[in-house]
PDB file of C-alpha atoms in Angstrom:
ATOM      1  CA  MET A 166     -41.734  18.779  17.405  1.00 44.00           C
ATOM      2  CA  SER A 167     -39.538  20.839  14.925  1.00 51.00           C
ATOM      3  CA  GLU A 168     -40.009  20.350  11.082  1.00 54.00           C
ATOM      4  CA  CYS A 169     -37.860  17.541   9.422  1.00 56.00           C
ATOM      5  CA  THR A 170     -34.878  19.008   7.363  1.00 49.00           C
ATOM      6  CA  HIS A 171     -33.762  15.668   5.871  1.00 47.00           C
ATOM      7  CA  ASP A 172     -30.413  16.219   7.095  1.00 49.00           C
ATOM      8  CA  CYS A 173     -29.582  13.377   9.436  1.00 54.00           C
ATOM      9  CA  SER A 174     -26.118  14.823  10.410  1.00 48.00           C
ATOM     10  CA  SER A 175     -27.531  17.314  12.414  1.00 53.00           C
ATOM     11  CA  CYS A 176     -30.405  15.745  14.076  1.00 61.00           C
ATOM     12  CA  GLY A 177     -30.513  13.364  16.941  1.00 55.00           C
ATOM     13  CA  ALA A 178     -33.983  12.053  16.523  1.00 61.00           C
ATOM     14  CA  ASN A 179     -34.391   8.384  16.032  1.00 59.00           C
ATOM     15  CA  CYS A 180     -36.838   7.963  12.932  1.00 62.00           C
ATOM     16  CA  PRO A 181     -37.296   5.235  10.518  1.00 51.00           C
ATOM     17  CA  SER A 182     -35.719   7.046   7.667  1.00 48.00           C
ATOM     18  CA  ARG A 183     -32.164   7.129   9.455  1.00 45.00           C
ATOM     19  CA  ASP A 184     -32.285   3.232   9.144  1.00 46.00           C
ATOM     20  CA  GLN A 185     -32.985   3.444   5.523  1.00 42.00           C
ATOM     21  CA  GLN A 186     -29.841   2.360   3.449  1.00 43.00           C
ATOM     22  CA  GLN A 187     -29.212   5.223   1.110  1.00 57.00           C
ATOM     23  CA  SER A 188     -28.123   4.580  -2.480  1.00 75.00           C
ATOM     24  CA  LEU A 189     -24.682   6.055  -3.570  1.00 86.00           C
ATOM     25  CA  ILE A 190     -25.507   5.420  -7.292  1.00 91.00           C
ATOM     26  CA  GLU A 191     -25.234   8.591  -9.056  1.00 93.00           C
ATOM     27  CA  LYS A 192     -27.321   9.456 -12.341  1.00 92.00           C
ATOM     28  CA  PRO A 193     -25.514   9.777 -15.765  1.00 94.00           C
ATOM     29  CA  HIS A 194     -25.539  12.926 -17.489  1.00 91.00           C
ATOM     30  CA  ALA A 195     -28.875  14.388 -18.592  1.00 91.00           C
ATOM     31  CA  GLY A 196     -27.709  13.841 -22.111  1.00 90.00           C
ATOM     32  CA  SER A 197     -27.068  10.193 -21.521  1.00 95.00           C
ATOM     33  CA  ASN A 198     -29.243   7.053 -22.072  1.00 96.00           C
ATOM     34  CA  ILE A 199     -27.235   4.075 -21.214  1.00 97.00           C
ATOM     35  CA  LYS A 200     -29.034   0.645 -21.185  1.00 97.00           C
ATOM     36  CA  LYS A 201     -26.294  -1.783 -19.825  1.00 97.00           C
ATOM     37  CA  VAL A 202     -23.103  -1.398 -18.095  1.00 97.00           C
ATOM     38  CA  ILE A 203     -20.410  -4.187 -18.184  1.00 98.00           C
ATOM     39  CA  ALA A 204     -17.416  -3.961 -15.842  1.00 97.00           C
ATOM     40  CA  VAL A 205     -14.299  -5.866 -17.130  1.00 97.00           C
ATOM     41  CA  MET A 206     -11.809  -6.612 -14.092  1.00 94.00           C
ATOM     42  CA  SER A 207      -9.362  -8.496 -12.503  1.00 90.00           C
ATOM     43  CA  GLY A 208      -7.477  -8.859  -9.199  1.00 82.00           C
ATOM     44  CA  LYS A 209      -4.274  -7.870 -10.667  1.00 81.00           C
ATOM     45  CA  GLY A 210      -2.631  -5.964 -13.605  1.00 84.00           C
ATOM     46  CA  GLY A 211      -1.071  -7.100 -16.646  1.00 86.00           C
ATOM     47  CA  VAL A 212      -3.671  -9.900 -17.410  1.00 90.00           C
ATOM     48  CA  GLY A 213      -5.381  -8.318 -20.428  1.00 92.00           C
ATOM     49  CA  LYS A 214      -8.270  -6.291 -19.309  1.00 94.00           C
ATOM     50  CA  SER A 215      -7.960  -3.419 -21.752  1.00 95.00           C
ATOM     51  CA  LEU A 216      -7.646  -6.099 -24.326  1.00 96.00           C
ATOM     52  CA  VAL A 217     -10.715  -7.832 -23.476  1.00 96.00           C
ATOM     53  CA  THR A 218     -12.715  -4.643 -23.042  1.00 97.00           C
ATOM     54  CA  ALA A 219     -11.814  -3.464 -26.546  1.00 97.00           C
ATOM     55  CA  LEU A 220     -12.470  -6.830 -28.190  1.00 97.00           C
ATOM     56  CA  LEU A 221     -15.944  -7.010 -26.502  1.00 97.00           C
ATOM     57  CA  ALA A 222     -16.678  -3.460 -27.620  1.00 98.00           C
ATOM     58  CA  VAL A 223     -15.641  -4.027 -30.971  1.00 97.00           C
ATOM     59  CA  MET A 224     -17.678  -7.298 -31.395  1.00 96.00           C
ATOM     60  CA  ALA A 225     -20.778  -5.545 -29.533  1.00 97.00           C
ATOM     61  CA  GLN A 226     -20.352  -2.619 -32.417  1.00 97.00           C
ATOM     62  CA  ARG A 227     -20.217  -5.276 -35.181  1.00 95.00           C
ATOM     63  CA  GLU A 228     -23.462  -6.715 -33.915  1.00 94.00           C
ATOM     64  CA  GLY A 229     -25.210  -3.446 -34.349  1.00 95.00           C
ATOM     65  CA  TYR A 230     -25.293  -2.192 -30.570  1.00 97.00           C
ATOM     66  CA  LYS A 231     -24.472   1.356 -29.899  1.00 98.00           C
ATOM     67  CA  THR A 232     -21.311   1.048 -27.809  1.00 98.00           C
ATOM     68  CA  ALA A 233     -19.140   2.872 -25.447  1.00 98.00           C
ATOM     69  CA  ILE A 234     -15.827   2.473 -23.337  1.00 98.00           C
ATOM     70  CA  LEU A 235     -15.364   4.307 -20.004  1.00 98.00           C
ATOM     71  CA  ASP A 236     -11.775   4.007 -19.471  1.00 97.00           C
ATOM     72  CA  ALA A 237     -11.355   3.688 -15.515  1.00 96.00           C
ATOM     73  CA  ASP A 238      -7.695   2.855 -15.375  1.00 94.00           C
ATOM     74  CA  VAL A 239      -6.706   6.464 -14.986  1.00 93.00           C
ATOM     75  CA  THR A 240      -2.908   5.820 -13.990  1.00 91.00           C
ATOM     76  CA  GLY A 241      -2.420   3.118 -16.938  1.00 90.00           C
ATOM     77  CA  PRO A 242      -5.080   4.244 -19.869  1.00 93.00           C
ATOM     78  CA  SER A 243      -4.423   1.960 -22.755  1.00 92.00           C
ATOM     79  CA  ILE A 244      -7.788   2.019 -24.585  1.00 96.00           C
ATOM     80  CA  PRO A 245      -6.964   5.115 -26.679  1.00 95.00           C
ATOM     81  CA  LYS A 246      -3.815   3.563 -27.888  1.00 95.00           C
ATOM     82  CA  ALA A 247      -5.685   0.177 -28.800  1.00 96.00           C
ATOM     83  CA  PHE A 248      -7.950   2.056 -31.215  1.00 97.00           C
ATOM     84  CA  GLY A 249      -5.473   4.621 -32.394  1.00 95.00           C
ATOM     85  CA  MET A 250      -7.161   7.769 -30.823  1.00 93.00           C
ATOM     86  CA  LYS A 251      -5.181  10.769 -30.886  1.00 88.00           C
ATOM     87  CA  GLU A 252      -7.475  13.690 -30.755  1.00 87.00           C
ATOM     88  CA  THR A 253      -8.477  15.362 -27.655  1.00 91.00           C
ATOM     89  CA  ALA A 254     -12.054  15.242 -26.089  1.00 93.00           C
ATOM     90  CA  MET A 255     -13.738  18.620 -26.205  1.00 93.00           C
ATOM     91  CA  GLY A 256     -16.502  19.869 -24.318  1.00 88.00           C
ATOM     92  CA  ASN A 257     -19.135  22.558 -24.327  1.00 89.00           C
ATOM     93  CA  GLU A 258     -21.410  24.397 -22.077  1.00 87.00           C
ATOM     94  CA  GLU A 259     -23.381  21.076 -21.226  1.00 89.00           C
ATOM     95  CA  GLY A 260     -20.672  18.852 -20.622  1.00 90.00           C
ATOM     96  CA  ILE A 261     -17.689  16.850 -21.924  1.00 94.00           C
ATOM     97  CA  LEU A 262     -18.064  15.213 -25.546  1.00 96.00           C
ATOM     98  CA  PRO A 263     -16.681  11.322 -25.772  1.00 97.00           C
ATOM     99  CA  VAL A 264     -14.447  10.793 -28.693  1.00 97.00           C
ATOM    100  CA  GLU A 265     -15.428   8.097 -31.408  1.00 97.00           C
ATOM    101  CA  SER A 266     -13.585   5.737 -32.951  1.00 97.00           C
ATOM    102  CA  ARG A 267     -13.454   4.977 -36.770  1.00 95.00           C
ATOM    103  CA  THR A 268     -16.454   2.559 -36.543  1.00 96.00           C
ATOM    104  CA  GLY A 269     -18.309   4.837 -33.941  1.00 97.00           C
ATOM    105  CA  ILE A 270     -17.520   3.441 -30.549  1.00 98.00           C
ATOM    106  CA  LYS A 271     -17.511   6.258 -28.141  1.00 98.00           C
ATOM    107  CA  MET A 272     -15.069   6.300 -25.403  1.00 97.00           C
ATOM    108  CA  MET A 273     -13.634   8.471 -22.508  1.00 97.00           C
ATOM    109  CA  SER A 274     -10.316   8.219 -21.164  1.00 96.00           C
ATOM    110  CA  VAL A 275      -7.674  10.429 -19.169  1.00 95.00           C
ATOM    111  CA  ASN A 276      -5.462  10.098 -22.002  1.00 94.00           C
ATOM    112  CA  LEU A 277      -8.055  11.800 -24.375  1.00 95.00           C
ATOM    113  CA  LEU A 278      -7.444  14.805 -22.102  1.00 92.00           C
ATOM    114  CA  LEU A 279      -3.929  14.901 -22.005  1.00 89.00           C
ATOM    115  CA  GLU A 280      -1.661  16.998 -24.091  1.00 83.00           C
ATOM    116  CA  ASP A 281       1.246  14.120 -24.107  1.00 83.00           C
ATOM    117  CA  GLU A 282      -0.224  10.755 -23.701  1.00 85.00           C
ATOM    118  CA  THR A 283       3.029   9.672 -21.921  1.00 86.00           C
ATOM    119  CA  ALA A 284       2.669  12.272 -19.194  1.00 88.00           C
ATOM    120  CA  PRO A 285       2.065  10.222 -15.765  1.00 86.00           C
ATOM    121  CA  VAL A 286      -1.051  10.777 -13.740  1.00 88.00           C
ATOM    122  CA  VAL A 287       0.132  11.291 -10.235  1.00 87.00           C
ATOM    123  CA  TRP A 288      -2.748  11.658  -8.262  1.00 88.00           C
ATOM    124  CA  ARG A 289      -4.045  10.432  -4.920  1.00 90.00           C
ATOM    125  CA  GLY A 290      -7.000   7.940  -4.886  1.00 87.00           C
ATOM    126  CA  PRO A 291      -9.691  10.205  -3.819  1.00 89.00           C
ATOM    127  CA  VAL A 292      -8.927  12.574  -7.007  1.00 93.00           C
ATOM    128  CA  ILE A 293      -8.469   9.445  -9.307  1.00 91.00           C
ATOM    129  CA  ALA A 294     -12.161   8.081  -8.012  1.00 92.00           C
ATOM    130  CA  GLY A 295     -13.684  11.433  -8.615  1.00 93.00           C
ATOM    131  CA  THR A 296     -12.202  11.523 -12.142  1.00 94.00           C
ATOM    132  CA  VAL A 297     -13.715   8.008 -12.945  1.00 94.00           C
ATOM    133  CA  LYS A 298     -17.126   9.223 -11.497  1.00 94.00           C
ATOM    134  CA  GLN A 299     -17.161  12.484 -13.754  1.00 95.00           C
ATOM    135  CA  PHE A 300     -16.863  10.221 -16.773  1.00 96.00           C
ATOM    136  CA  TRP A 301     -19.989   8.861 -15.808  1.00 96.00           C
ATOM    137  CA  THR A 302     -21.722  11.894 -14.677  1.00 95.00           C
ATOM    138  CA  ASP A 303     -20.236  14.557 -16.790  1.00 96.00           C
ATOM    139  CA  VAL A 304     -19.906  13.090 -20.318  1.00 96.00           C
ATOM    140  CA  LEU A 305     -22.571  13.358 -22.809  1.00 97.00           C
ATOM    141  CA  TRP A 306     -22.897   9.584 -23.802  1.00 97.00           C
ATOM    142  CA  GLY A 307     -26.175   9.966 -25.881  1.00 96.00           C
ATOM    143  CA  ASP A 308     -28.061   6.669 -26.667  1.00 97.00           C
ATOM    144  CA  ILE A 309     -25.811   3.646 -25.486  1.00 98.00           C
ATOM    145  CA  ASP A 310     -26.979   0.102 -25.865  1.00 97.00           C
ATOM    146  CA  VAL A 311     -23.799  -1.176 -23.804  1.00 98.00           C
ATOM    147  CA  MET A 312     -20.908   0.544 -21.892  1.00 98.00           C
ATOM    148  CA  PHE A 313     -18.082  -1.463 -21.018  1.00 98.00           C
ATOM    149  CA  ILE A 314     -15.959  -0.112 -18.143  1.00 97.00           C
ATOM    150  CA  ASP A 315     -12.262  -0.905 -18.301  1.00 97.00           C
ATOM    151  CA  MET A 316     -11.280  -1.407 -14.634  1.00 95.00           C
ATOM    152  CA  PRO A 317      -7.895  -0.769 -13.032  1.00 91.00           C
ATOM    153  CA  PRO A 318      -6.309  -3.720 -11.175  1.00 88.00           C
ATOM    154  CA  GLY A 319      -7.185  -4.457  -7.646  1.00 84.00           C
ATOM    155  CA  THR A 320      -9.840  -4.094  -5.409  1.00 83.00           C
ATOM    156  CA  GLY A 321      -9.440  -0.663  -3.949  1.00 85.00           C
ATOM    157  CA  ASP A 322     -10.743   2.985  -4.407  1.00 88.00           C
ATOM    158  CA  VAL A 323     -11.756   3.207  -8.284  1.00 91.00           C
ATOM    159  CA  PRO A 324     -13.382  -0.631  -8.426  1.00 91.00           C
ATOM    160  CA  LEU A 325     -15.107   0.248  -5.164  1.00 92.00           C
ATOM    161  CA  THR A 326     -16.137   3.849  -6.788  1.00 93.00           C
ATOM    162  CA  VAL A 327     -17.492   2.349  -9.828  1.00 94.00           C
ATOM    163  CA  PHE A 328     -19.489  -0.250  -8.075  1.00 95.00           C
ATOM    164  CA  GLN A 329     -20.944   2.072  -5.324  1.00 93.00           C
ATOM    165  CA  SER A 330     -21.621   5.000  -8.214  1.00 94.00           C
ATOM    166  CA  VAL A 331     -22.507   3.293 -11.362  1.00 95.00           C
ATOM    167  CA  PRO A 332     -25.426   0.895 -12.038  1.00 96.00           C
ATOM    168  CA  VAL A 333     -23.075  -1.831 -13.219  1.00 96.00           C
ATOM    169  CA  ASP A 334     -25.317  -4.868 -14.582  1.00 96.00           C
ATOM    170  CA  GLY A 335     -22.457  -7.226 -14.524  1.00 96.00           C
ATOM    171  CA  ALA A 336     -18.907  -8.087 -14.523  1.00 96.00           C
ATOM    172  CA  VAL A 337     -16.665 -10.042 -16.827  1.00 96.00           C
ATOM    173  CA  VAL A 338     -13.383 -11.137 -14.922  1.00 94.00           C
ATOM    174  CA  VAL A 339     -10.281 -11.451 -16.670  1.00 94.00           C
ATOM    175  CA  THR A 340      -7.263 -14.080 -15.521  1.00 91.00           C
ATOM    176  CA  THR A 341      -4.546 -15.847 -17.013  1.00 89.00           C
ATOM    177  CA  PRO A 342      -3.723 -19.708 -16.482  1.00 89.00           C
ATOM    178  CA  GLN A 343      -0.999 -19.127 -13.534  1.00 82.00           C
ATOM    179  CA  ALA A 344      -2.053 -20.343 -10.196  1.00 77.00           C
ATOM    180  CA  LEU A 345      -0.981 -17.351  -8.500  1.00 75.00           C
ATOM    181  CA  VAL A 346      -2.997 -15.077 -10.780  1.00 77.00           C
ATOM    182  CA  GLY A 347      -6.020 -17.499 -10.040  1.00 77.00           C
ATOM    183  CA  MET A 348      -5.796 -16.871  -6.485  1.00 82.00           C
ATOM    184  CA  ILE A 349      -5.660 -12.958  -6.674  1.00 84.00           C
ATOM    185  CA  VAL A 350      -8.337 -13.084  -9.397  1.00 84.00           C
ATOM    186  CA  GLU A 351     -10.679 -14.874  -6.691  1.00 87.00           C
ATOM    187  CA  LYS A 352     -10.226 -11.427  -4.632  1.00 89.00           C
ATOM    188  CA  ALA A 353     -11.976  -9.571  -7.585  1.00 90.00           C
ATOM    189  CA  MET A 354     -14.676 -12.303  -7.786  1.00 91.00           C
ATOM    190  CA  ASN A 355     -15.259 -12.144  -4.136  1.00 92.00           C
ATOM    191  CA  MET A 356     -15.465  -8.279  -4.277  1.00 93.00           C
ATOM    192  CA  ALA A 357     -18.193  -8.462  -7.020  1.00 93.00           C
ATOM    193  CA  ASP A 358     -20.010 -10.890  -4.810  1.00 92.00           C
ATOM    194  CA  MET A 359     -19.858  -8.527  -1.806  1.00 92.00           C
ATOM    195  CA  MET A 360     -21.219  -5.520  -4.018  1.00 93.00           C
ATOM    196  CA  LYS A 361     -23.803  -7.707  -5.303  1.00 93.00           C
ATOM    197  CA  ILE A 362     -22.585  -7.525  -8.912  1.00 94.00           C
ATOM    198  CA  PRO A 363     -23.511 -10.656 -10.897  1.00 94.00           C
ATOM    199  CA  VAL A 364     -20.235 -11.708 -12.709  1.00 94.00           C
ATOM    200  CA  LYS A 365     -21.034 -13.108 -16.430  1.00 95.00           C
ATOM    201  CA  GLY A 366     -18.096 -15.037 -16.358  1.00 94.00           C
ATOM    202  CA  LEU A 367     -14.345 -15.539 -16.541  1.00 94.00           C
ATOM    203  CA  VAL A 368     -12.077 -14.749 -19.844  1.00 95.00           C
ATOM    204  CA  GLU A 369      -8.779 -16.563 -19.616  1.00 94.00           C
ATOM    205  CA  ASN A 370      -6.237 -14.593 -21.795  1.00 94.00           C
ATOM    206  CA  MET A 371      -3.036 -15.854 -22.687  1.00 93.00           C
ATOM    207  CA  SER A 372      -4.516 -19.295 -22.440  1.00 93.00           C
ATOM    208  CA  TYR A 373      -2.365 -20.926 -25.069  1.00 92.00           C
ATOM    209  CA  ALA A 374      -0.104 -20.680 -28.195  1.00 92.00           C
ATOM    210  CA  VAL A 375      -0.694 -22.306 -31.267  1.00 90.00           C
ATOM    211  CA  CYS A 376       2.359 -23.675 -32.968  1.00 87.00           C
ATOM    212  CA  PRO A 377       2.737 -22.274 -36.563  1.00 85.00           C
ATOM    213  CA  ASP A 378       4.040 -25.540 -38.069  1.00 87.00           C
ATOM    214  CA  CYS A 379       1.564 -28.238 -36.809  1.00 89.00           C
ATOM    215  CA  GLY A 380      -1.142 -26.117 -35.209  1.00 86.00           C
ATOM    216  CA  LYS A 381      -0.790 -27.871 -31.868  1.00 89.00           C
ATOM    217  CA  HIS A 382      -2.061 -25.915 -28.562  1.00 89.00           C
ATOM    218  CA  VAL A 383       0.932 -25.358 -26.159  1.00 91.00           C
ATOM    219  CA  ASP A 384       0.205 -24.174 -22.419  1.00 91.00           C
ATOM    220  CA  VAL A 385       2.919 -21.697 -22.329  1.00 89.00           C
ATOM    221  CA  PHE A 386       1.893 -20.528 -18.710  1.00 87.00           C
ATOM    222  CA  GLY A 387       0.869 -24.010 -17.427  1.00 85.00           C
ATOM    223  CA  GLU A 388      -2.368 -25.696 -17.059  1.00 85.00           C
ATOM    224  CA  SER A 389      -5.612 -23.849 -16.976  1.00 87.00           C
ATOM    225  CA  HIS A 390      -7.282 -23.075 -13.573  1.00 85.00           C
ATOM    226  CA  ALA A 391     -10.349 -21.149 -14.888  1.00 88.00           C
ATOM    227  CA  ASP A 392     -12.611 -23.682 -15.041  1.00 90.00           C
ATOM    228  CA  GLU A 393     -12.088 -24.750 -11.330  1.00 89.00           C
ATOM    229  CA  ILE A 394     -12.402 -20.990 -10.300  1.00 88.00           C
ATOM    230  CA  ALA A 395     -15.661 -20.663 -12.414  1.00 90.00           C
ATOM    231  CA  GLN A 396     -17.150 -23.816 -10.984  1.00 90.00           C
ATOM    232  CA  ARG A 397     -16.291 -22.738  -7.085  1.00 88.00           C
ATOM    233  CA  PHE A 398     -17.819 -19.330  -7.855  1.00 89.00           C
ATOM    234  CA  GLY A 399     -21.000 -20.797  -9.720  1.00 91.00           C
ATOM    235  CA  THR A 400     -20.166 -19.145 -12.803  1.00 93.00           C
ATOM    236  CA  GLN A 401     -18.837 -20.018 -16.180  1.00 94.00           C
ATOM    237  CA  VAL A 402     -15.592 -19.739 -18.600  1.00 94.00           C
ATOM    238  CA  LEU A 403     -16.888 -17.347 -21.558  1.00 96.00           C
ATOM    239  CA  ALA A 404     -13.571 -17.803 -23.475  1.00 95.00           C
ATOM    240  CA  LYS A 405     -10.021 -18.601 -23.529  1.00 95.00           C
ATOM    241  CA  LEU A 406      -7.852 -16.304 -25.851  1.00 95.00           C
ATOM    242  CA  PRO A 407      -4.877 -17.584 -27.360  1.00 94.00           C
ATOM    243  CA  ILE A 408      -1.492 -15.510 -27.352  1.00 93.00           C
ATOM    244  CA  SER A 409      -1.768 -13.996 -30.727  1.00 91.00           C
ATOM    245  CA  LEU A 410       1.102 -11.728 -32.465  1.00 90.00           C
ATOM    246  CA  LYS A 411      -1.553 -10.597 -34.844  1.00 91.00           C
ATOM    247  CA  LEU A 412      -3.440  -9.148 -32.147  1.00 92.00           C
ATOM    248  CA  ALA A 413      -0.454  -7.683 -30.303  1.00 92.00           C
ATOM    249  CA  ALA A 414       0.373  -6.042 -33.279  1.00 94.00           C
ATOM    250  CA  ALA A 415      -3.356  -4.565 -34.014  1.00 94.00           C
ATOM    251  CA  CYS A 416      -3.174  -3.033 -30.462  1.00 93.00           C
ATOM    252  CA  ASP A 417       0.184  -1.534 -31.049  1.00 93.00           C
ATOM    253  CA  ALA A 418      -0.944   0.010 -34.486  1.00 95.00           C
ATOM    254  CA  GLY A 419      -4.152   1.245 -32.858  1.00 96.00           C
ATOM    255  CA  LEU A 420      -6.188  -1.224 -35.387  1.00 97.00           C
ATOM    256  CA  ILE A 421      -7.867  -3.262 -32.997  1.00 97.00           C
ATOM    257  CA  GLU A 422     -11.227  -2.524 -34.770  1.00 97.00           C
ATOM    258  CA  LEU A 423      -9.859  -4.750 -37.596  1.00 95.00           C
ATOM    259  CA  PHE A 424      -9.096  -7.939 -35.579  1.00 93.00           C
ATOM    260  CA  GLU A 425     -10.160 -11.380 -36.858  1.00 91.00           C
ATOM    261  CA  GLY A 426     -11.079 -14.184 -34.387  1.00 90.00           C
ATOM    262  CA  ASP A 427     -14.163 -15.915 -32.992  1.00 91.00           C
ATOM    263  CA  TRP A 428     -12.829 -16.487 -29.414  1.00 93.00           C
ATOM    264  CA  LEU A 429     -15.305 -14.264 -27.867  1.00 94.00           C
ATOM    265  CA  ASN A 430     -18.470 -15.134 -30.158  1.00 93.00           C
ATOM    266  CA  ASP A 431     -20.079 -17.001 -27.333  1.00 92.00           C
ATOM    267  CA  ALA A 432     -19.377 -14.453 -24.664  1.00 93.00           C
ATOM    268  CA  ILE A 433     -20.637 -11.537 -26.461  1.00 95.00           C
ATOM    269  CA  ARG A 434     -23.941 -13.329 -26.819  1.00 93.00           C
ATOM    270  CA  GLU A 435     -24.085 -13.906 -22.952  1.00 92.00           C
ATOM    271  CA  ILE A 436     -23.101 -10.741 -22.060  1.00 93.00           C
ATOM    272  CA  LEU A 437     -25.806  -8.918 -24.646  1.00 91.00           C
ATOM    273  CA  LYS A 438     -28.787 -11.483 -23.919  1.00 86.00           C
TER     274      LYS A 438
END
């Protein structure tokens, strides 16, 4: 019997190693020590994944945790804009260096590599997925207590690549009150379940508006369905965020790190415990 080369593709032998499921998890850069990874996802775009990612990262940093954001939304990156990041990410012979925000949050996004932030990223799926994987393997993140991954919408190439290549510890699913959105969000919940990624809970964005005169909560987009979705999947609603003009203005001005609000206090404690 010839010596095993450990290359099953060129071997016809029926041995036990052929039946063992091989892990596709990639190791981070040798210069990275990342303790916890949380994916922020949804089944569709426009629900506020980037906003929730940014707010959770800011709150974790305020709690004293060394925090990072990996922007996996390659064709629609908005994390640098929310933090007011204009500089280009640099590198050295060891790899790519993440850019740090004013308060020290480390981040990597395709918009930190482009000369023009409005230039479209016209790439096919495999190239986009490969770029996201490189953000994990080729960036010198250093010591990180918690990394948030801002996922693209849907359940296609990139979410699959993240869940297969990165050791994700849990997911936060973002939704809005509309029943249609809730139905699509359930696709994301089902994907996380298929990939054996524990869902920490739901965050409902644009849940209500507060009347500036009387303080009454107005359900602008109708009745919330977050609680029933969470109950159906055996998870919890971590937070319900209001429609906030101040919050929107802070994102537009690149000042998300200055936001004020206690909506996510319980959520960040649940995620970091």
